[in-house]
Short mmCIF file of C-alpha atoms in Angstrom, two decimals:
data_model
loop_
_atom_site.label_atom_id
_atom_site.label_comp_id
_atom_site.label_asym_id
_atom_site.label_seq_id
_atom_site.Cartn_x
_atom_site.Cartn_y
_atom_site.Cartn_z
CA UNK A 480 -7.94 -84.04 -88.94
CA UNK A 481 -10.47 -81.26 -89.62
CA UNK A 482 -13.24 -83.34 -88.13
CA UNK A 483 -11.08 -84.10 -85.10
CA UNK A 484 -10.30 -80.42 -84.52
CA UNK A 485 -13.95 -79.54 -84.90
CA UNK A 486 -14.96 -82.09 -82.27
CA UNK A 487 -12.33 -80.80 -79.84
CA UNK A 488 -13.52 -77.20 -80.31
CA UNK A 489 -17.14 -78.23 -79.83
CA UNK A 490 -16.35 -80.06 -76.59
CA UNK A 491 -14.40 -77.05 -75.28
CA UNK A 492 -17.28 -74.70 -76.01
CA UNK A 493 -19.74 -77.02 -74.27
CA UNK A 494 -17.48 -77.27 -71.23
CA UNK A 495 -17.00 -73.49 -71.18
CA UNK A 496 -20.73 -72.83 -71.15
CA UNK A 497 -21.23 -75.55 -68.57
CA UNK A 498 -18.62 -74.01 -66.24
CA UNK A 499 -20.20 -70.58 -66.55
CA UNK A 500 -23.59 -72.05 -65.74
CA UNK A 501 -22.17 -73.80 -62.68
CA UNK A 502 -20.66 -70.57 -61.39
CA UNK A 503 -23.91 -68.65 -61.60
CA UNK A 504 -25.78 -68.47 -58.26
CA UNK A 505 -29.37 -69.58 -58.46
CA UNK A 506 -30.79 -68.94 -55.00
CA UNK A 507 -33.66 -71.21 -54.13
CA UNK A 508 -35.06 -68.56 -51.78
CA UNK A 509 -34.11 -65.17 -50.37
CA UNK A 510 -35.08 -64.04 -46.88
CA UNK A 511 -35.19 -60.26 -46.51
CA UNK A 512 -35.59 -58.59 -43.11
CA UNK A 513 -39.14 -57.57 -44.02
CA UNK A 514 -39.98 -61.26 -44.37
CA UNK A 515 -38.97 -61.78 -40.74
CA UNK A 516 -41.64 -59.41 -39.40
CA UNK A 517 -44.95 -60.92 -40.46
CA UNK A 518 -46.77 -61.78 -37.23
CA UNK A 519 -47.17 -60.89 -33.57
CA UNK A 520 -44.96 -63.87 -32.74
CA UNK A 521 -42.23 -62.44 -34.97
CA UNK A 522 -42.50 -59.08 -33.20
CA UNK A 523 -42.24 -60.66 -29.77
CA UNK A 524 -39.30 -62.81 -30.84
CA UNK A 525 -37.44 -59.76 -32.17
CA UNK A 526 -38.13 -57.84 -28.97
CA UNK A 527 -36.87 -60.74 -26.85
CA UNK A 528 -33.62 -60.53 -28.79
CA UNK A 529 -33.25 -56.92 -27.68
CA UNK A 530 -33.81 -57.86 -24.03
CA UNK A 531 -31.28 -60.67 -24.34
CA UNK A 532 -28.55 -58.16 -25.18
CA UNK A 533 -29.01 -56.45 -21.81
CA UNK A 534 -26.96 -59.26 -20.29
CA UNK A 535 -23.94 -58.06 -22.26
CA UNK A 536 -24.29 -54.52 -20.89
CA UNK A 537 -25.20 -55.22 -17.27
CA UNK A 538 -23.89 -57.78 -14.80
CA UNK A 539 -20.18 -57.37 -14.10
CA UNK A 540 -19.71 -55.00 -17.04
CA UNK A 541 -21.81 -52.33 -15.34
CA UNK A 542 -20.29 -53.14 -11.95
CA UNK A 543 -16.85 -52.44 -13.45
CA UNK A 544 -17.95 -49.24 -15.17
CA UNK A 545 -20.03 -47.72 -12.40
CA UNK A 546 -18.87 -49.25 -9.10
CA UNK A 547 -15.31 -50.48 -9.48
CA UNK A 548 -14.36 -47.09 -10.89
CA UNK A 549 -15.58 -45.33 -7.77
CA UNK A 550 -14.75 -44.70 -4.12
CA UNK A 551 -16.80 -47.68 -2.84
CA UNK A 552 -15.55 -50.78 -4.66
CA UNK A 553 -12.06 -52.15 -5.20
CA UNK A 554 -10.33 -55.43 -6.05
CA UNK A 555 -7.41 -57.35 -4.59
CA UNK A 556 -3.99 -56.17 -5.71
CA UNK A 557 -3.47 -59.35 -7.75
CA UNK A 558 -6.41 -58.47 -10.03
CA UNK A 559 -4.55 -56.57 -12.73
CA UNK A 560 -7.49 -55.78 -15.01
CA UNK A 561 -9.69 -54.74 -12.12
CA UNK A 562 -7.06 -52.43 -10.69
CA UNK A 563 -6.61 -50.89 -14.11
CA UNK A 564 -10.24 -49.74 -13.89
CA UNK A 565 -10.35 -48.88 -10.19
CA UNK A 566 -7.11 -46.89 -10.18
CA UNK A 567 -7.73 -44.97 -13.43
CA UNK A 568 -4.85 -46.76 -15.16
CA UNK A 569 -6.96 -47.70 -18.16
CA UNK A 570 -6.50 -46.49 -21.74
CA UNK A 571 -8.40 -46.58 -25.03
CA UNK A 572 -7.30 -50.17 -25.59
CA UNK A 573 -8.76 -51.48 -22.33
CA UNK A 574 -11.03 -54.35 -23.31
CA UNK A 575 -13.92 -53.40 -21.00
CA UNK A 576 -14.75 -50.27 -22.98
CA UNK A 577 -14.94 -52.01 -26.34
CA UNK A 578 -17.06 -54.83 -24.89
CA UNK A 579 -19.50 -52.32 -23.41
CA UNK A 580 -19.54 -50.10 -26.50
CA UNK A 581 -20.05 -53.00 -28.91
CA UNK A 582 -22.77 -54.70 -26.88
CA UNK A 583 -24.60 -51.40 -26.42
CA UNK A 584 -24.72 -50.73 -30.14
CA UNK A 585 -25.77 -54.29 -30.87
CA UNK A 586 -28.70 -53.75 -28.52
CA UNK A 587 -29.47 -50.43 -30.22
CA UNK A 588 -29.35 -52.06 -33.65
CA UNK A 589 -31.82 -54.75 -32.60
CA UNK A 590 -34.08 -52.13 -31.04
CA UNK A 591 -33.95 -50.08 -34.25
CA UNK A 592 -35.11 -53.10 -36.25
CA UNK A 593 -38.10 -53.61 -33.95
CA UNK A 594 -39.00 -49.92 -34.09
CA UNK A 595 -38.75 -49.83 -37.88
CA UNK A 596 -40.45 -53.11 -38.77
CA UNK A 597 -43.08 -53.91 -36.15
CA UNK A 598 -45.42 -50.99 -37.05
CA UNK A 599 -45.99 -52.62 -40.43
CA UNK A 600 -47.25 -55.91 -38.97
CA UNK A 601 -50.97 -56.62 -39.12
CA UNK A 602 -51.59 -57.45 -35.46
CA UNK A 603 -53.34 -56.18 -32.36
CA UNK A 604 -52.56 -52.45 -32.38
CA UNK A 605 -52.23 -52.13 -28.61
CA UNK A 606 -49.70 -54.96 -28.44
CA UNK A 607 -47.89 -53.60 -31.50
CA UNK A 608 -47.53 -50.15 -29.94
CA UNK A 609 -46.42 -51.67 -26.66
CA UNK A 610 -43.67 -53.72 -28.32
CA UNK A 611 -42.38 -50.63 -30.13
CA UNK A 612 -42.52 -48.73 -26.82
CA UNK A 613 -40.47 -51.41 -25.09
CA UNK A 614 -37.85 -51.22 -27.84
CA UNK A 615 -37.71 -47.44 -27.47
CA UNK A 616 -37.22 -47.77 -23.72
CA UNK A 617 -34.35 -50.21 -24.24
CA UNK A 618 -32.76 -48.00 -26.88
CA UNK A 619 -33.02 -45.01 -24.54
CA UNK A 620 -31.45 -47.02 -21.70
CA UNK A 621 -28.53 -48.04 -23.92
CA UNK A 622 -27.90 -44.47 -25.04
CA UNK A 623 -28.18 -43.19 -21.47
CA UNK A 624 -25.40 -45.56 -20.46
CA UNK A 625 -23.28 -44.64 -23.47
CA UNK A 626 -23.58 -40.87 -23.09
CA UNK A 627 -22.75 -41.03 -19.39
CA UNK A 628 -19.70 -43.15 -20.13
CA UNK A 629 -18.28 -41.48 -23.24
CA UNK A 630 -20.07 -38.16 -23.71
CA UNK A 631 -20.66 -37.54 -27.43
CA UNK A 632 -21.43 -40.79 -29.28
CA UNK A 633 -22.87 -41.66 -32.71
CA UNK A 634 -26.66 -41.40 -32.69
CA UNK A 635 -27.95 -44.26 -34.83
CA UNK A 636 -31.73 -44.58 -35.06
CA UNK A 637 -32.07 -46.21 -38.48
CA UNK A 638 -31.36 -49.75 -39.61
CA UNK A 639 -27.93 -50.40 -41.09
CA UNK A 640 -27.77 -53.46 -43.34
CA UNK A 641 -24.32 -53.04 -44.90
CA UNK A 642 -20.80 -52.03 -44.01
CA UNK A 643 -20.26 -49.67 -46.93
CA UNK A 644 -20.69 -46.50 -44.89
CA UNK A 645 -19.08 -47.10 -41.53
CA UNK A 646 -17.79 -43.57 -41.03
CA UNK A 647 -20.31 -42.26 -38.51
CA UNK A 648 -19.18 -39.27 -36.43
CA UNK A 649 -20.07 -38.61 -32.82
CA UNK A 650 -23.16 -36.52 -32.12
CA UNK A 651 -23.31 -33.96 -29.30
CA UNK A 652 -24.36 -35.27 -25.90
CA UNK A 653 -27.26 -32.81 -25.85
CA UNK A 654 -28.64 -34.41 -29.00
CA UNK A 655 -28.28 -37.87 -27.49
CA UNK A 656 -30.21 -36.74 -24.41
CA UNK A 657 -32.97 -35.28 -26.60
CA UNK A 658 -33.38 -38.67 -28.26
CA UNK A 659 -33.35 -40.47 -24.91
CA UNK A 660 -36.09 -38.24 -23.53
CA UNK A 661 -38.17 -38.51 -26.72
CA UNK A 662 -37.95 -42.32 -26.65
CA UNK A 663 -38.92 -42.51 -22.99
CA UNK A 664 -41.83 -40.10 -23.44
CA UNK A 665 -43.08 -42.24 -26.32
CA UNK A 666 -42.63 -45.39 -24.26
CA UNK A 667 -44.55 -44.20 -21.21
CA UNK A 668 -47.63 -43.56 -23.39
CA UNK A 669 -47.97 -47.18 -24.47
CA UNK A 670 -46.37 -49.38 -21.80
CA UNK A 671 -48.56 -51.33 -19.35
CA UNK A 672 -48.53 -50.78 -15.60
CA UNK A 673 -47.68 -54.44 -14.98
CA UNK A 674 -47.54 -57.88 -16.55
CA UNK A 675 -49.50 -60.88 -15.40
CA UNK A 676 -47.93 -63.82 -17.26
CA UNK A 677 -44.83 -65.53 -15.91
CA UNK A 678 -43.25 -65.33 -19.37
CA UNK A 679 -43.57 -61.53 -19.30
CA UNK A 680 -41.78 -60.92 -15.99
CA UNK A 681 -38.87 -58.56 -16.44
CA UNK A 682 -40.33 -56.57 -19.33
CA UNK A 683 -40.40 -52.82 -18.98
CA UNK A 684 -43.46 -50.96 -17.69
CA UNK A 685 -44.78 -47.42 -17.62
CA UNK A 686 -43.28 -47.12 -14.13
CA UNK A 687 -39.86 -48.02 -15.49
CA UNK A 688 -40.16 -45.40 -18.24
CA UNK A 689 -41.19 -42.69 -15.76
CA UNK A 690 -38.46 -43.69 -13.31
CA UNK A 691 -35.82 -43.58 -16.01
CA UNK A 692 -37.10 -40.20 -17.17
CA UNK A 693 -36.73 -38.94 -13.60
CA UNK A 694 -33.10 -40.10 -13.58
CA UNK A 695 -32.38 -38.54 -16.97
CA UNK A 696 -33.92 -35.24 -15.89
CA UNK A 697 -31.96 -35.38 -12.62
CA UNK A 698 -28.75 -35.93 -14.57
CA UNK A 699 -29.65 -32.91 -16.71
CA UNK A 700 -30.39 -30.86 -13.59
CA UNK A 701 -33.97 -30.36 -14.74
CA UNK A 702 -35.24 -30.44 -11.16
CA UNK A 703 -38.89 -29.68 -11.90
CA UNK A 704 -39.33 -32.50 -14.42
CA UNK A 705 -37.26 -34.91 -12.32
CA UNK A 706 -39.49 -34.29 -9.31
CA UNK A 707 -42.65 -34.49 -11.41
CA UNK A 708 -41.77 -37.87 -12.93
CA UNK A 709 -40.64 -39.34 -9.62
CA UNK A 710 -43.87 -38.12 -8.04
CA UNK A 711 -45.90 -39.86 -10.74
CA UNK A 712 -44.18 -43.13 -9.89
CA UNK A 713 -44.73 -42.63 -6.15
CA UNK A 714 -48.40 -41.68 -6.53
CA UNK A 715 -49.09 -44.60 -8.89
CA UNK A 716 -49.08 -46.93 -5.87
CA UNK A 717 -47.47 -49.62 -8.03
CA UNK A 718 -44.32 -49.90 -5.92
CA UNK A 719 -43.31 -49.95 -2.27
CA UNK A 720 -40.28 -50.60 -0.11
CA UNK A 721 -40.08 -54.20 1.02
CA UNK A 722 -39.93 -54.28 4.86
CA UNK A 723 -36.59 -56.10 5.05
CA UNK A 724 -33.67 -54.57 3.14
CA UNK A 725 -32.09 -57.99 2.65
CA UNK A 726 -35.15 -59.17 0.72
CA UNK A 727 -34.38 -56.67 -2.04
CA UNK A 728 -31.52 -58.93 -3.10
CA UNK A 729 -32.61 -62.48 -2.22
CA UNK A 730 -32.98 -64.41 -5.52
CA UNK A 731 -36.21 -66.08 -4.38
CA UNK A 732 -37.79 -62.62 -3.93
CA UNK A 733 -36.69 -60.99 -7.17
CA UNK A 734 -39.15 -58.90 -9.19
CA UNK A 735 -40.96 -57.93 -5.99
CA UNK A 736 -42.84 -54.74 -5.11
CA UNK A 737 -39.67 -52.65 -4.89
CA UNK A 738 -38.20 -53.76 -8.22
CA UNK A 739 -39.10 -51.42 -11.07
CA UNK A 740 -36.81 -52.79 -13.78
CA UNK A 741 -34.21 -55.55 -13.60
CA UNK A 742 -32.10 -57.45 -16.11
CA UNK A 743 -33.18 -61.05 -15.69
CA UNK A 744 -30.67 -63.76 -14.85
CA UNK A 745 -31.59 -67.29 -13.80
CA UNK A 746 -30.49 -70.90 -13.53
CA UNK A 747 -32.96 -72.21 -16.10
CA UNK A 748 -29.76 -72.90 -18.05
CA UNK A 749 -26.28 -72.35 -16.58
CA UNK A 750 -25.40 -69.80 -19.27
CA UNK A 751 -28.32 -67.62 -18.14
CA UNK A 752 -26.76 -67.06 -14.73
CA UNK A 753 -25.01 -63.92 -13.47
CA UNK A 754 -21.44 -63.62 -12.23
CA UNK A 755 -21.97 -61.11 -9.41
CA UNK A 756 -22.39 -63.66 -6.62
CA UNK A 757 -19.03 -65.31 -7.21
CA UNK A 758 -17.10 -62.12 -7.94
CA UNK A 759 -18.20 -60.51 -4.66
CA UNK A 760 -17.98 -63.67 -2.52
CA UNK A 761 -15.20 -64.18 0.00
CA UNK A 762 -12.60 -66.53 -1.42
CA UNK A 763 -13.40 -70.19 -0.57
CA UNK A 764 -17.06 -69.39 0.23
CA UNK A 765 -18.84 -69.56 -3.15
CA UNK A 766 -20.92 -72.77 -3.18
CA UNK A 767 -19.54 -74.00 -6.52
CA UNK A 768 -16.03 -75.43 -6.00
CA UNK A 769 -15.61 -73.19 -2.95
CA UNK A 770 -14.27 -70.37 -5.07
CA UNK A 771 -14.78 -66.64 -4.66
CA UNK A 772 -13.86 -63.36 -6.26
CA UNK A 773 -11.64 -60.40 -5.63
CA UNK A 774 -14.23 -57.59 -5.64
CA UNK A 775 -14.26 -55.93 -2.23
CA UNK A 776 -15.47 -52.92 -0.27
CA UNK A 777 -13.27 -49.85 0.01
CA UNK A 778 -12.58 -49.60 3.78
CA UNK A 779 -13.63 -45.93 3.84
CA UNK A 780 -17.09 -46.92 2.62
CA UNK A 781 -17.35 -49.80 5.10
CA UNK A 782 -16.53 -47.38 7.91
CA UNK A 783 -18.95 -44.68 6.75
CA UNK A 784 -22.18 -46.27 8.04
CA UNK A 785 -23.98 -44.91 11.05
CA UNK A 786 -23.99 -47.34 13.97
CA UNK A 787 -27.05 -49.60 13.78
CA UNK A 788 -27.64 -49.16 10.05
CA UNK A 789 -28.99 -52.56 8.99
CA UNK A 790 -27.81 -51.96 5.43
CA UNK A 791 -24.22 -52.46 6.55
CA UNK A 792 -25.14 -55.86 7.99
CA UNK A 793 -26.64 -56.86 4.64
CA UNK A 794 -23.96 -55.32 2.46
CA UNK A 795 -20.56 -55.55 4.17
CA UNK A 796 -19.07 -58.76 5.59
CA UNK A 797 -15.65 -60.03 6.60
CA UNK A 798 -16.71 -63.65 7.18
CA UNK A 799 -19.32 -66.03 5.78
CA UNK A 800 -20.89 -69.19 7.18
CA UNK A 801 -21.29 -71.64 4.30
CA UNK A 802 -23.65 -74.61 3.92
CA UNK A 803 -21.52 -77.10 5.85
CA UNK A 804 -21.31 -74.74 8.83
CA UNK A 805 -17.75 -73.64 8.19
CA UNK A 806 -17.00 -69.98 8.84
CA UNK A 807 -14.87 -68.57 6.02
CA UNK A 808 -13.02 -65.40 6.97
CA UNK A 809 -11.78 -62.83 4.48
CA UNK A 810 -8.03 -62.42 4.49
CA UNK A 811 -8.04 -59.29 2.34
CA UNK A 812 -10.68 -56.96 3.77
CA UNK A 813 -14.46 -56.48 3.64
CA UNK A 814 -16.58 -58.08 0.90
CA UNK A 815 -20.10 -57.47 -0.44
CA UNK A 816 -22.90 -59.82 0.63
CA UNK A 817 -25.80 -58.34 -1.35
CA UNK A 818 -25.49 -60.93 -4.11
CA UNK A 819 -25.02 -64.10 -2.08
CA UNK A 820 -26.76 -67.05 -3.73
CA UNK A 821 -26.57 -70.38 -1.87
CA UNK A 822 -28.10 -72.17 -4.88
CA UNK A 823 -25.80 -70.93 -7.63
CA UNK A 824 -25.91 -72.98 -10.81
CA UNK A 825 -22.27 -72.94 -11.83
CA UNK A 826 -18.95 -71.19 -11.73
CA UNK A 827 -19.71 -67.52 -12.30
CA UNK A 828 -23.39 -68.42 -12.76
CA UNK A 829 -25.97 -67.51 -10.13
CA UNK A 830 -29.60 -66.38 -9.97
CA UNK A 831 -29.07 -62.70 -9.13
CA UNK A 832 -30.90 -60.22 -11.32
CA UNK A 833 -29.21 -56.91 -12.03
CA UNK A 834 -31.50 -54.25 -10.55
CA UNK A 835 -31.46 -51.27 -12.90
CA UNK A 836 -34.11 -49.29 -11.04
CA UNK A 837 -35.89 -49.79 -7.73
CA UNK A 838 -38.33 -47.78 -5.65
CA UNK A 839 -35.82 -46.57 -3.04
CA UNK A 840 -33.87 -44.92 -5.86
CA UNK A 841 -37.03 -43.08 -6.97
CA UNK A 842 -37.72 -41.84 -3.43
CA UNK A 843 -34.20 -40.48 -3.11
CA UNK A 844 -34.32 -38.87 -6.54
CA UNK A 845 -37.60 -37.20 -5.58
CA UNK A 846 -36.09 -35.86 -2.35
CA UNK A 847 -33.01 -34.58 -4.17
CA UNK A 848 -34.94 -32.89 -6.98
CA UNK A 849 -37.29 -31.11 -4.56
CA UNK A 850 -34.37 -29.86 -2.48
CA UNK A 851 -32.39 -28.67 -5.49
CA UNK A 852 -35.40 -26.71 -6.70
CA UNK A 853 -35.06 -24.42 -3.69
CA UNK A 854 -35.09 -25.99 -0.25
CA UNK A 855 -36.07 -29.23 1.49
CA UNK A 856 -39.85 -29.56 1.55
CA UNK A 857 -42.18 -31.69 3.64
CA UNK A 858 -42.44 -34.12 0.73
CA UNK A 859 -38.65 -34.29 0.41
CA UNK A 860 -38.27 -35.17 4.09
CA UNK A 861 -41.01 -37.78 3.83
CA UNK A 862 -39.29 -39.47 0.89
CA UNK A 863 -35.82 -39.75 2.38
CA UNK A 864 -37.14 -40.65 5.82
CA UNK A 865 -39.00 -43.66 4.36
CA UNK A 866 -35.67 -45.03 3.21
CA UNK A 867 -34.00 -44.32 6.56
CA UNK A 868 -36.86 -45.89 8.51
CA UNK A 869 -36.51 -49.16 6.60
CA UNK A 870 -32.75 -49.10 7.25
CA UNK A 871 -33.43 -49.08 11.05
CA UNK A 872 -34.90 -52.58 10.66
CA UNK A 873 -37.26 -52.09 13.59
CA UNK A 874 -34.77 -50.35 15.87
CA UNK A 875 -35.68 -47.27 17.86
CA UNK A 876 -35.79 -43.93 15.96
CA UNK A 877 -32.57 -42.94 17.71
CA UNK A 878 -30.89 -45.12 15.08
CA UNK A 879 -30.90 -43.19 11.80
CA UNK A 880 -33.41 -40.65 13.13
CA UNK A 881 -35.74 -38.87 10.75
CA UNK A 882 -34.13 -35.85 9.14
CA UNK A 883 -35.58 -32.43 9.88
CA UNK A 884 -34.69 -28.74 10.08
CA UNK A 885 -31.80 -28.95 7.61
CA UNK A 886 -30.50 -26.27 5.30
CA UNK A 887 -30.51 -26.93 1.57
CA UNK A 888 -26.80 -27.78 1.68
CA UNK A 889 -27.20 -30.09 4.68
CA UNK A 890 -30.12 -31.88 3.04
CA UNK A 891 -28.16 -32.21 -0.20
CA UNK A 892 -25.26 -33.85 1.61
CA UNK A 893 -27.70 -36.13 3.45
CA UNK A 894 -29.27 -37.33 0.20
CA UNK A 895 -25.86 -37.98 -1.33
CA UNK A 896 -24.84 -40.03 1.72
CA UNK A 897 -28.13 -41.90 1.77
CA UNK A 898 -27.70 -42.91 -1.87
CA UNK A 899 -24.25 -44.26 -1.04
CA UNK A 900 -25.54 -46.45 1.81
CA UNK A 901 -28.74 -47.54 0.08
CA UNK A 902 -27.62 -48.14 -3.52
CA UNK A 903 -23.96 -49.12 -3.26
CA UNK A 904 -22.69 -51.87 -5.59
CA UNK A 905 -25.81 -51.60 -7.77
CA UNK A 906 -24.30 -49.72 -10.72
CA UNK A 907 -24.93 -46.12 -9.61
CA UNK A 908 -21.92 -44.70 -7.80
CA UNK A 909 -19.71 -43.33 -10.62
CA UNK A 910 -22.73 -41.80 -12.35
CA UNK A 911 -23.87 -40.19 -9.07
CA UNK A 912 -20.43 -38.75 -8.44
CA UNK A 913 -20.21 -37.40 -11.98
CA UNK A 914 -23.61 -35.72 -12.10
CA UNK A 915 -23.06 -34.08 -8.70
CA UNK A 916 -19.55 -32.85 -9.49
CA UNK A 917 -17.86 -34.94 -6.79
CA UNK A 918 -16.02 -37.56 -8.83
CA UNK A 919 -12.51 -36.08 -8.86
CA UNK A 920 -12.29 -35.14 -5.15
CA UNK A 921 -13.97 -38.38 -4.05
CA UNK A 922 -11.46 -40.53 -5.94
CA UNK A 923 -8.53 -38.43 -4.79
CA UNK A 924 -9.72 -38.82 -1.20
CA UNK A 925 -9.13 -42.59 -1.33
CA UNK A 926 -5.74 -42.15 -2.98
CA UNK A 927 -6.64 -42.65 -6.66
CA UNK A 928 -4.83 -40.28 -9.03
CA UNK A 929 -7.70 -38.60 -10.86
CA UNK A 930 -7.83 -35.82 -13.44
CA UNK A 931 -10.49 -34.00 -15.42
CA UNK A 932 -10.00 -36.40 -18.34
CA UNK A 933 -11.31 -39.23 -16.18
CA UNK A 934 -14.77 -37.64 -16.19
CA UNK A 935 -15.25 -39.50 -19.47
CA UNK A 936 -14.01 -42.90 -20.51
CA UNK A 937 -11.93 -43.15 -23.70
CA UNK A 938 -13.57 -44.09 -26.98
CA UNK A 939 -12.33 -47.66 -27.63
CA UNK A 940 -9.41 -47.64 -30.04
CA UNK A 941 -10.90 -50.67 -31.79
CA UNK A 942 -13.93 -48.56 -32.73
CA UNK A 943 -11.78 -45.71 -34.02
CA UNK A 944 -9.87 -48.21 -36.16
CA UNK A 945 -13.05 -49.31 -37.95
CA UNK A 946 -14.73 -45.90 -37.90
CA UNK A 947 -12.24 -43.13 -38.82
CA UNK A 948 -14.94 -40.49 -38.27
CA UNK A 949 -14.72 -41.03 -34.51
CA UNK A 950 -12.52 -38.66 -32.56
CA UNK A 951 -11.04 -39.42 -29.14
CA UNK A 952 -11.94 -37.84 -25.83
CA UNK A 953 -9.38 -35.32 -24.50
CA UNK A 954 -6.41 -36.81 -22.67
CA UNK A 955 -6.49 -40.24 -24.30
#
């Protein structure tokens, strides 16, 4: 019996040790982040991942944030979510805000990893600096969108590899702007003027950094620096207005001489396509399954154009002739034709890039900044009149005649109107109304109940739930 008990005890001890050994993790390898940044190819791959996240911030997300919530764009009454945004009926639980917030910080996190890790790679120093500069530009762009949407937001510039400390408070908007400007100033020192390889099309350039700086300075009412940066872009000779306004938006002519920076969409794979073409198309006109969206033109904007302005012909339609010759008429009001793509690659998937910055925008910013600095100058007139001349589309100067002999106030109003006609439905309108102090009266004018609290969007409640250090914007 003693021998039997001894054998049982021995077996139990062996099994106990064996179980403990089996429960111990013995990793065959461990891949740290530093091991992912060893070569130029690794740096480029990481940067491409930052660019890829632009698709989650732009496209219809930016249209909703900046155009649908404005006095130019609306949706059919049966579009509940869209009307929630357009009519200021949203709240902190509205999904759009969390999607935008989350995707923006994902982009920032990826940019932070490039900025932190790429400088340690043994590679061509010029290319290394350029890649870091591109990441800084993209980080600045993300923060510029966030601060305009929410005001104070958490400023995160370091890598976060755990979820232990998730209580990150909001930083003052002024501090966010300081970081944006610093990143863009760093970027413009190292970015190239242009790219030559097809695989590099769509990457940011020194012109994009300067143009974005001009917009940031304009938003901050730093007229001298806004004018100076816009002038640098103009005098670089790198960009020009394409002769035909329609060609700005034709997919086959994307990334042309007027395009400074665009988020790239394509039909290389269906999932790479953009949804703007279908959402703006007249119902039953979109080439895939004859569908169409509910995004439309506010009648007041459609009626605002000067007679003969070619931009209205390109932008605003109430009927569309489709491939089989059928004329499809809108039954619910005017639609937007800027993003028409007859060769769309799927439902909600077309070839339209999202144009973040183009040369006409720079010309109008230059004219505005010069005027705000004191009075309209010869250079200010020349800039805005270039845009108006293109809009005549070859018609006599009696159509949209050159501006001259205006007071500062008259010129200011002319620039504001020109931006509306030239840049509508391109993700600018709400931001323009906010920075010029016209948001509340402009929305009230088209019958949208609007208060001071609507000058900022609410911090998403989902983010406050996971980050108790966040406080909410007033009124939400």
